[in-house]
């Protein structure tokens, strides 16, 4: 995934294989720009406002956010793209392209579909009901290894206890908890946000979620660098990994709070300004996709404000 010939270093980039909210509509970047403006206001409009795009891909989100910001805010923004792939040749010169997030962030750190690609170990209950590590060959074939012990066993017991039933699976999210906590702690004042397809206690899938994507299609997760390998995120465990306060909500609730609702334009506009009506209708369709139940709208948002009030206010729909 991350090595010299890994999936995330391929020239076509992730967008050649799967579609995120960023690729679904420019409305998503506009919503993140609105969130950054709210963070800016909560910080008292500092002379330098950081925006960190974690797992930036080819810079689609940071580019869209910069385009959507008011001039006065854009003039003060210090944008970062954090990504292991090389900097695109056409990237905006204002964007610092880094392999790790900056040490101290005053502003917004936004991690869209990053945590699902932080590698996890998979555990499976054997014929005696004992959770064992799943070992994977280069061709994707699997076999059971040693029993899960230590910190991984503690994590399972707390966050994803497996019944003693052969074949049940869990994805041990300890690596993601640590990755999120480390990234979120870089925000000294402002807001850290993680957005991902996620589950919480009580909704864990009994056989896990590990899968692959290649060229827009779901596929067997073979670790050969040709496909994305992903698993949903135990976002409640990530939330507990760092200091409070934190909040979990759905993407639907978060985007509604940021003004993205999917409401259809008034029909009267069709007669007074047909072109504007068509544009508004298209925008409503894109917003509906971003907030759809059973789809992108069910993604989880994890918010961790530091030194500021929660900029999404009363958007309290649970994830």
Short mmCIF file of N, CA, C and O in Angstrom, two decimals, residues 47-163:
data_model
loop_
_atom_site.label_atom_id
_atom_site.label_comp_id
_atom_site.label_asym_id
_atom_site.label_seq_id
_atom_site.Cartn_x
_atom_site.Cartn_y
_atom_site.Cartn_z
N UNK A 47 -3.39 35.88 12.41
CA UNK A 47 -2.63 36.32 11.24
C UNK A 47 -2.28 35.18 10.31
O UNK A 47 -2.19 35.36 9.10
N UNK A 48 -2.08 33.97 10.87
CA UNK A 48 -1.83 32.78 10.07
C UNK A 48 -2.80 31.70 10.51
O UNK A 48 -2.91 31.38 11.70
N UNK A 49 -3.53 31.14 9.56
CA UNK A 49 -4.54 30.11 9.82
C UNK A 49 -4.12 28.84 9.09
O UNK A 49 -4.03 28.83 7.86
N UNK A 50 -3.85 27.77 9.83
CA UNK A 50 -3.42 26.52 9.21
C UNK A 50 -4.59 25.69 8.72
O UNK A 50 -5.62 25.60 9.39
N UNK A 51 -4.43 25.09 7.54
CA UNK A 51 -5.35 24.07 7.06
C UNK A 51 -4.53 22.87 6.63
O UNK A 51 -3.68 22.98 5.74
N UNK A 52 -4.76 21.72 7.27
CA UNK A 52 -4.01 20.50 7.00
C UNK A 52 -4.94 19.47 6.39
O UNK A 52 -5.93 19.06 7.01
N UNK A 53 -4.65 19.06 5.17
CA UNK A 53 -5.42 18.03 4.46
C UNK A 53 -4.66 16.71 4.62
O UNK A 53 -3.67 16.47 3.93
N UNK A 54 -5.11 15.87 5.55
CA UNK A 54 -4.47 14.59 5.80
C UNK A 54 -4.84 13.58 4.71
O UNK A 54 -6.00 13.49 4.31
N UNK A 55 -3.86 12.80 4.25
CA UNK A 55 -4.07 11.82 3.19
C UNK A 55 -4.67 12.52 1.98
O UNK A 55 -5.77 12.22 1.52
N UNK A 56 -3.91 13.47 1.45
CA UNK A 56 -4.42 14.43 0.48
C UNK A 56 -4.62 13.88 -0.91
O UNK A 56 -5.16 14.58 -1.77
N UNK A 57 -4.21 12.64 -1.17
CA UNK A 57 -4.35 12.10 -2.52
C UNK A 57 -3.53 12.89 -3.52
O UNK A 57 -2.32 12.98 -3.41
N UNK A 58 -4.21 13.50 -4.46
CA UNK A 58 -3.52 14.37 -5.41
C UNK A 58 -3.89 15.85 -5.18
O UNK A 58 -3.81 16.68 -6.06
N UNK A 59 -4.31 16.14 -3.95
CA UNK A 59 -4.56 17.52 -3.55
C UNK A 59 -5.92 18.07 -3.94
O UNK A 59 -6.12 19.28 -3.94
N UNK A 60 -6.88 17.16 -4.21
CA UNK A 60 -8.18 17.64 -4.67
C UNK A 60 -8.90 18.47 -3.60
O UNK A 60 -9.50 19.50 -3.91
N UNK A 61 -8.84 18.02 -2.34
CA UNK A 61 -9.57 18.74 -1.30
C UNK A 61 -8.93 20.08 -0.98
O UNK A 61 -9.62 21.12 -0.94
N UNK A 62 -7.62 20.10 -0.77
CA UNK A 62 -6.98 21.37 -0.41
C UNK A 62 -7.15 22.39 -1.54
O UNK A 62 -7.36 23.58 -1.29
N UNK A 63 -7.11 21.93 -2.78
CA UNK A 63 -7.33 22.83 -3.91
C UNK A 63 -8.74 23.40 -3.89
O UNK A 63 -8.96 24.61 -4.08
N UNK A 64 -9.73 22.53 -3.67
CA UNK A 64 -11.12 22.98 -3.63
C UNK A 64 -11.39 23.93 -2.48
O UNK A 64 -12.15 24.90 -2.63
N UNK A 65 -10.77 23.68 -1.33
CA UNK A 65 -10.96 24.56 -0.18
C UNK A 65 -10.38 25.94 -0.46
O UNK A 65 -11.02 26.97 -0.20
N UNK A 66 -9.18 25.99 -1.01
CA UNK A 66 -8.56 27.28 -1.32
C UNK A 66 -9.41 28.06 -2.31
O UNK A 66 -9.57 29.29 -2.19
N UNK A 67 -9.97 27.37 -3.30
CA UNK A 67 -10.82 28.05 -4.29
C UNK A 67 -12.10 28.60 -3.67
O UNK A 67 -12.65 29.59 -4.16
N UNK A 68 -12.59 27.94 -2.61
CA UNK A 68 -13.88 28.31 -2.04
C UNK A 68 -13.78 29.35 -0.93
O UNK A 68 -14.81 29.91 -0.52
N UNK A 69 -12.59 29.63 -0.43
CA UNK A 69 -12.45 30.56 0.69
C UNK A 69 -12.65 32.01 0.26
O UNK A 69 -12.24 32.40 -0.83
N UNK A 70 -13.23 32.82 1.12
CA UNK A 70 -13.25 34.27 0.86
C UNK A 70 -11.81 34.80 0.77
O UNK A 70 -10.91 34.27 1.42
N UNK A 71 -11.61 35.83 -0.02
CA UNK A 71 -10.26 36.35 -0.24
C UNK A 71 -9.56 36.72 1.07
O UNK A 71 -8.37 36.46 1.24
N UNK A 72 -10.30 37.31 1.99
CA UNK A 72 -9.69 37.77 3.24
C UNK A 72 -9.15 36.59 4.06
O UNK A 72 -8.10 36.68 4.68
N UNK A 73 -9.88 35.47 4.04
CA UNK A 73 -9.42 34.28 4.77
C UNK A 73 -8.29 33.60 3.99
O UNK A 73 -7.27 33.21 4.57
N UNK A 74 -8.46 33.47 2.69
CA UNK A 74 -7.44 32.81 1.86
C UNK A 74 -6.09 33.49 1.99
O UNK A 74 -5.04 32.84 1.93
N UNK A 75 -6.09 34.80 2.18
CA UNK A 75 -4.84 35.54 2.29
C UNK A 75 -4.05 35.17 3.54
O UNK A 75 -2.83 35.36 3.60
N UNK A 76 -4.75 34.62 4.55
CA UNK A 76 -4.08 34.27 5.81
C UNK A 76 -3.86 32.77 5.97
O UNK A 76 -3.23 32.34 6.94
N UNK A 77 -4.38 31.98 5.05
CA UNK A 77 -4.30 30.53 5.21
C UNK A 77 -2.91 30.01 4.85
O UNK A 77 -2.32 30.41 3.84
N UNK A 78 -2.44 29.07 5.68
CA UNK A 78 -1.20 28.34 5.39
C UNK A 78 -1.61 26.89 5.14
O UNK A 78 -1.84 26.14 6.08
N UNK A 79 -1.73 26.49 3.86
CA UNK A 79 -2.26 25.17 3.55
C UNK A 79 -1.17 24.09 3.48
O UNK A 79 -0.07 24.32 2.96
N UNK A 80 -1.50 22.92 4.00
CA UNK A 80 -0.60 21.76 3.96
C UNK A 80 -1.34 20.58 3.35
O UNK A 80 -2.52 20.34 3.67
N UNK A 81 -0.67 19.82 2.52
CA UNK A 81 -1.17 18.53 2.05
C UNK A 81 -0.24 17.46 2.60
O UNK A 81 0.97 17.50 2.35
N UNK A 82 -0.79 16.51 3.34
CA UNK A 82 0.01 15.44 3.93
C UNK A 82 -0.26 14.17 3.14
O UNK A 82 -1.39 13.66 3.11
N UNK A 83 0.78 13.66 2.48
CA UNK A 83 0.60 12.55 1.54
C UNK A 83 1.96 11.90 1.26
O UNK A 83 2.98 12.60 1.19
N UNK A 84 1.98 10.58 1.11
CA UNK A 84 3.25 9.89 0.82
C UNK A 84 3.61 9.94 -0.66
O UNK A 84 4.77 9.80 -1.02
N UNK A 85 2.62 10.11 -1.53
CA UNK A 85 2.90 10.23 -2.97
C UNK A 85 3.57 11.56 -3.26
O UNK A 85 3.51 12.50 -2.46
N UNK A 86 4.21 11.65 -4.41
CA UNK A 86 4.90 12.87 -4.79
C UNK A 86 3.96 14.02 -5.07
O UNK A 86 2.78 13.82 -5.40
N UNK A 87 4.47 15.20 -4.97
CA UNK A 87 3.69 16.42 -5.22
C UNK A 87 3.30 16.50 -6.69
O UNK A 87 4.15 16.38 -7.59
N UNK A 88 2.02 16.72 -6.99
CA UNK A 88 1.61 16.88 -8.39
C UNK A 88 2.27 18.12 -9.01
O UNK A 88 2.47 19.14 -8.34
N UNK A 89 2.59 18.03 -10.28
CA UNK A 89 3.29 19.12 -10.96
C UNK A 89 2.47 20.41 -10.99
O UNK A 89 3.04 21.50 -10.98
N UNK A 90 1.15 20.28 -11.02
CA UNK A 90 0.30 21.47 -11.13
C UNK A 90 -0.25 21.95 -9.79
O UNK A 90 -1.17 22.77 -9.75
N UNK A 91 0.31 21.45 -8.69
CA UNK A 91 -0.21 21.85 -7.38
C UNK A 91 0.05 23.32 -7.11
O UNK A 91 1.11 23.86 -7.43
N UNK A 92 -0.93 23.98 -6.51
CA UNK A 92 -0.84 25.39 -6.12
C UNK A 92 0.43 25.61 -5.31
O UNK A 92 0.72 24.89 -4.34
N UNK A 93 1.19 26.61 -5.68
CA UNK A 93 2.48 26.88 -5.03
C UNK A 93 2.33 27.22 -3.56
O UNK A 93 3.29 27.10 -2.78
N UNK A 94 1.15 27.65 -3.15
CA UNK A 94 0.93 28.00 -1.74
C UNK A 94 0.92 26.78 -0.84
O UNK A 94 1.13 26.89 0.37
N UNK A 95 0.67 25.60 -1.40
CA UNK A 95 0.48 24.39 -0.60
C UNK A 95 1.82 23.75 -0.27
O UNK A 95 2.60 23.42 -1.17
N UNK A 96 2.09 23.55 1.01
CA UNK A 96 3.26 22.79 1.45
C UNK A 96 2.91 21.31 1.39
O UNK A 96 1.92 20.88 1.98
N UNK A 97 3.74 20.53 0.69
CA UNK A 97 3.48 19.10 0.48
C UNK A 97 4.40 18.32 1.43
O UNK A 97 5.61 18.35 1.30
N UNK A 98 3.80 17.62 2.41
CA UNK A 98 4.56 17.00 3.48
C UNK A 98 4.25 15.51 3.61
O UNK A 98 3.16 15.06 3.24
N UNK A 99 5.20 14.77 4.18
CA UNK A 99 4.97 13.37 4.49
C UNK A 99 4.36 13.16 5.86
O UNK A 99 3.81 12.08 6.15
N UNK A 100 4.42 14.15 6.73
CA UNK A 100 3.85 14.11 8.07
C UNK A 100 3.19 15.46 8.35
O UNK A 100 3.62 16.49 7.80
N UNK A 101 2.16 15.48 9.20
CA UNK A 101 1.55 16.78 9.53
C UNK A 101 2.52 17.66 10.28
O UNK A 101 3.44 17.17 10.95
N UNK A 102 2.35 18.98 10.18
CA UNK A 102 3.23 19.89 10.92
C UNK A 102 3.11 19.65 12.42
O UNK A 102 2.09 19.18 12.92
N UNK A 103 4.17 19.99 13.14
CA UNK A 103 4.22 19.72 14.58
C UNK A 103 3.16 20.48 15.36
O UNK A 103 2.61 19.97 16.35
N UNK A 104 2.87 21.70 14.97
CA UNK A 104 1.91 22.53 15.71
C UNK A 104 0.96 23.18 14.72
O UNK A 104 1.39 23.87 13.79
N UNK A 105 -0.33 22.95 14.91
CA UNK A 105 -1.36 23.45 14.00
C UNK A 105 -2.28 24.39 14.76
O UNK A 105 -2.82 24.04 15.81
N UNK A 106 -2.47 25.58 14.21
CA UNK A 106 -3.49 26.51 14.69
C UNK A 106 -4.48 26.70 13.56
O UNK A 106 -4.22 27.42 12.59
N UNK A 107 -5.58 25.98 13.64
CA UNK A 107 -6.55 26.00 12.55
C UNK A 107 -7.29 24.68 12.47
O UNK A 107 -7.76 24.17 13.49
N UNK A 108 -7.36 24.11 11.27
CA UNK A 108 -8.17 22.91 11.01
C UNK A 108 -7.30 21.81 10.42
O UNK A 108 -6.63 22.01 9.40
N UNK A 109 -7.29 20.66 11.07
CA UNK A 109 -6.70 19.44 10.51
C UNK A 109 -7.86 18.55 10.10
O UNK A 109 -8.69 18.19 10.93
N UNK A 110 -7.92 18.19 8.80
CA UNK A 110 -9.07 17.47 8.26
C UNK A 110 -8.58 16.19 7.60
O UNK A 110 -7.81 16.23 6.63
N UNK A 111 -9.05 15.05 8.13
CA UNK A 111 -8.61 13.74 7.63
C UNK A 111 -9.79 13.03 6.99
O UNK A 111 -10.58 12.36 7.68
N UNK A 112 -9.93 13.17 5.69
CA UNK A 112 -11.04 12.55 4.97
C UNK A 112 -10.61 11.19 4.42
O UNK A 112 -9.71 11.12 3.59
N UNK A 113 -11.25 10.13 4.89
CA UNK A 113 -10.96 8.76 4.47
C UNK A 113 -9.47 8.44 4.56
O UNK A 113 -8.87 7.89 3.63
N UNK A 114 -8.88 8.81 5.68
CA UNK A 114 -7.51 8.44 5.99
C UNK A 114 -7.45 7.19 6.86
O UNK A 114 -6.75 6.23 6.55
N UNK A 115 -8.23 7.20 7.94
CA UNK A 115 -8.11 6.13 8.94
C UNK A 115 -8.45 4.76 8.38
O UNK A 115 -7.90 3.75 8.83
N UNK A 116 -9.35 4.68 7.40
CA UNK A 116 -9.71 3.36 6.86
C UNK A 116 -8.55 2.71 6.12
O UNK A 116 -8.58 1.50 5.86
N UNK A 117 -7.53 3.48 5.79
CA UNK A 117 -6.36 2.93 5.12
C UNK A 117 -5.15 2.83 6.03
O UNK A 117 -4.06 2.45 5.57
N UNK A 118 -5.31 3.17 7.31
CA UNK A 118 -4.27 2.86 8.29
C UNK A 118 -4.36 1.35 8.54
O UNK A 118 -5.42 0.85 8.93
N UNK A 119 -3.29 0.59 8.31
CA UNK A 119 -3.38 -0.88 8.38
C UNK A 119 -3.83 -1.37 9.76
O UNK A 119 -3.46 -0.81 10.80
N UNK A 120 -4.62 -2.44 9.75
CA UNK A 120 -5.07 -3.10 10.98
C UNK A 120 -4.79 -4.60 10.87
O UNK A 120 -4.69 -5.15 9.77
N UNK A 121 -4.66 -5.23 12.02
CA UNK A 121 -4.65 -6.69 12.07
C UNK A 121 -6.08 -7.19 12.13
O UNK A 121 -6.96 -6.55 12.72
N UNK A 122 -6.31 -8.34 11.52
CA UNK A 122 -7.62 -8.97 11.53
C UNK A 122 -7.56 -10.18 12.46
O UNK A 122 -6.61 -10.96 12.42
N UNK A 123 -8.58 -10.32 13.30
CA UNK A 123 -8.69 -11.47 14.19
C UNK A 123 -9.89 -12.31 13.77
O UNK A 123 -10.91 -11.77 13.33
N UNK A 124 -9.75 -13.63 13.88
CA UNK A 124 -10.85 -14.54 13.57
C UNK A 124 -10.93 -15.62 14.63
O UNK A 124 -9.90 -16.15 15.08
N UNK A 125 -12.14 -15.95 15.06
CA UNK A 125 -12.33 -17.00 16.05
C UNK A 125 -12.11 -18.37 15.41
O UNK A 125 -12.67 -18.67 14.35
N UNK A 126 -11.28 -19.19 16.06
CA UNK A 126 -11.02 -20.52 15.52
C UNK A 126 -12.11 -21.50 15.97
O UNK A 126 -13.14 -21.10 16.55
N UNK A 127 -11.91 -22.80 15.72
CA UNK A 127 -12.94 -23.80 16.02
C UNK A 127 -13.24 -23.91 17.51
O UNK A 127 -14.30 -24.41 17.90
N UNK A 128 -12.30 -23.42 18.35
CA UNK A 128 -12.53 -23.40 19.79
C UNK A 128 -13.03 -22.05 20.28
O UNK A 128 -13.19 -21.85 21.50
N UNK A 129 -13.23 -21.10 19.36
CA UNK A 129 -13.69 -19.78 19.73
C UNK A 129 -12.60 -18.84 20.16
O UNK A 129 -12.88 -17.74 20.65
N UNK A 130 -11.33 -19.23 19.97
CA UNK A 130 -10.19 -18.40 20.37
C UNK A 130 -9.87 -17.42 19.24
O UNK A 130 -9.66 -17.84 18.10
N UNK A 131 -9.81 -16.12 19.51
CA UNK A 131 -9.43 -15.15 18.46
C UNK A 131 -7.96 -15.34 18.07
O UNK A 131 -7.08 -15.32 18.93
N UNK A 132 -7.72 -15.51 16.78
CA UNK A 132 -6.36 -15.65 16.27
C UNK A 132 -6.12 -14.63 15.16
O UNK A 132 -7.05 -14.23 14.47
N UNK A 133 -4.86 -14.23 15.01
CA UNK A 133 -4.51 -13.33 13.92
C UNK A 133 -4.72 -14.04 12.58
O UNK A 133 -4.42 -15.23 12.43
N UNK A 134 -5.22 -13.30 11.59
CA UNK A 134 -5.34 -13.81 10.23
C UNK A 134 -4.07 -13.42 9.48
O UNK A 134 -3.73 -12.23 9.39
N UNK A 135 -3.36 -14.41 8.95
CA UNK A 135 -2.15 -14.19 8.18
C UNK A 135 -2.48 -14.26 6.70
O UNK A 135 -3.28 -15.11 6.26
N UNK A 136 -1.87 -13.38 5.91
CA UNK A 136 -2.22 -13.24 4.50
C UNK A 136 -0.98 -13.44 3.63
O UNK A 136 0.06 -12.84 3.89
N UNK A 137 -1.11 -14.29 2.61
CA UNK A 137 -0.02 -14.49 1.67
C UNK A 137 0.00 -13.42 0.60
O UNK A 137 -0.93 -12.61 0.47
N UNK A 138 1.06 -13.41 -0.20
CA UNK A 138 1.20 -12.41 -1.27
C UNK A 138 0.06 -12.47 -2.27
O UNK A 138 -0.25 -11.48 -2.92
N UNK A 139 -0.55 -13.65 -2.42
CA UNK A 139 -1.65 -13.79 -3.38
C UNK A 139 -3.02 -13.61 -2.74
O UNK A 139 -4.05 -13.83 -3.38
N UNK A 140 -3.05 -13.22 -1.46
CA UNK A 140 -4.30 -12.98 -0.78
C UNK A 140 -4.86 -14.17 -0.02
O UNK A 140 -5.88 -14.03 0.67
N UNK A 141 -4.23 -15.33 -0.12
CA UNK A 141 -4.71 -16.49 0.63
C UNK A 141 -4.48 -16.27 2.12
O UNK A 141 -3.51 -15.64 2.54
N UNK A 142 -5.39 -16.81 2.93
CA UNK A 142 -5.37 -16.57 4.36
C UNK A 142 -5.24 -17.86 5.15
O UNK A 142 -5.67 -18.93 4.71
N UNK A 143 -4.65 -17.74 6.34
CA UNK A 143 -4.64 -18.83 7.32
C UNK A 143 -4.58 -18.21 8.71
O UNK A 143 -4.20 -17.04 8.86
N UNK A 144 -4.98 -18.98 9.70
CA UNK A 144 -4.97 -18.48 11.06
C UNK A 144 -3.59 -18.64 11.68
O UNK A 144 -2.93 -19.67 11.49
N UNK A 145 -3.18 -17.63 12.43
CA UNK A 145 -1.90 -17.65 13.11
C UNK A 145 -2.06 -17.81 14.61
O UNK A 145 -2.96 -18.50 15.08
N UNK A 146 -1.21 -17.12 15.35
CA UNK A 146 -1.19 -17.24 16.80
C UNK A 146 -2.41 -16.55 17.43
O UNK A 146 -3.01 -15.65 16.83
N UNK A 147 -2.76 -16.95 18.65
CA UNK A 147 -3.85 -16.26 19.36
C UNK A 147 -3.52 -14.79 19.58
O UNK A 147 -2.36 -14.41 19.74
N UNK A 148 -4.55 -13.96 19.58
CA UNK A 148 -4.39 -12.53 19.84
C UNK A 148 -4.09 -12.35 21.33
O UNK A 148 -4.81 -12.88 22.19
N UNK A 149 -3.03 -11.59 21.63
CA UNK A 149 -2.63 -11.38 23.02
C UNK A 149 -2.29 -9.91 23.26
O UNK A 149 -2.30 -9.09 22.34
N UNK A 150 -1.96 -9.58 24.50
CA UNK A 150 -1.43 -8.27 24.85
C UNK A 150 -2.42 -7.15 24.60
O UNK A 150 -3.63 -7.28 24.81
N UNK A 151 -1.88 -6.00 24.12
CA UNK A 151 -2.69 -4.81 23.91
C UNK A 151 -3.78 -5.05 22.88
O UNK A 151 -4.88 -4.49 22.99
N UNK A 152 -3.50 -5.88 21.86
CA UNK A 152 -4.52 -6.18 20.86
C UNK A 152 -5.69 -6.92 21.50
O UNK A 152 -6.86 -6.64 21.18
N UNK A 153 -5.40 -7.87 22.38
CA UNK A 153 -6.47 -8.61 23.07
C UNK A 153 -7.27 -7.68 23.97
O UNK A 153 -8.51 -7.78 24.05
N UNK A 154 -6.58 -6.74 24.63
CA UNK A 154 -7.28 -5.77 25.47
C UNK A 154 -8.21 -4.91 24.63
O UNK A 154 -9.34 -4.59 25.05
N UNK A 155 -7.72 -4.50 23.44
CA UNK A 155 -8.55 -3.67 22.56
C UNK A 155 -9.79 -4.44 22.14
O UNK A 155 -10.91 -3.90 22.17
N UNK A 156 -9.62 -5.70 21.73
CA UNK A 156 -10.78 -6.52 21.33
C UNK A 156 -11.79 -6.64 22.46
O UNK A 156 -12.99 -6.50 22.25
N UNK A 157 -11.29 -6.90 23.67
CA UNK A 157 -12.19 -7.10 24.80
C UNK A 157 -13.03 -5.84 25.07
O UNK A 157 -14.21 -5.94 25.42
N UNK A 158 -12.42 -4.68 24.87
CA UNK A 158 -13.14 -3.44 25.15
C UNK A 158 -14.03 -3.02 23.99
O UNK A 158 -15.18 -2.59 24.21
N UNK A 159 -13.52 -3.10 22.75
CA UNK A 159 -14.19 -2.45 21.63
C UNK A 159 -14.88 -3.40 20.66
O UNK A 159 -15.82 -3.00 19.98
N UNK A 160 -14.41 -4.65 20.55
CA UNK A 160 -15.01 -5.55 19.57
C UNK A 160 -14.89 -6.98 20.06
O UNK A 160 -14.21 -7.80 19.46
N UNK A 161 -15.54 -7.31 21.17
CA UNK A 161 -15.43 -8.68 21.70
C UNK A 161 -16.07 -9.69 20.75
O UNK A 161 -17.20 -9.50 20.28
N UNK A 162 -15.33 -10.74 20.46
CA UNK A 162 -15.81 -11.79 19.57
C UNK A 162 -16.46 -12.90 20.37
O UNK A 162 -15.88 -13.40 21.34
N UNK A 163 -17.65 -13.29 19.96
CA UNK A 163 -18.27 -14.47 20.57
C UNK A 163 -17.46 -15.71 20.19
O UNK A 163 -16.77 -15.73 19.17
#
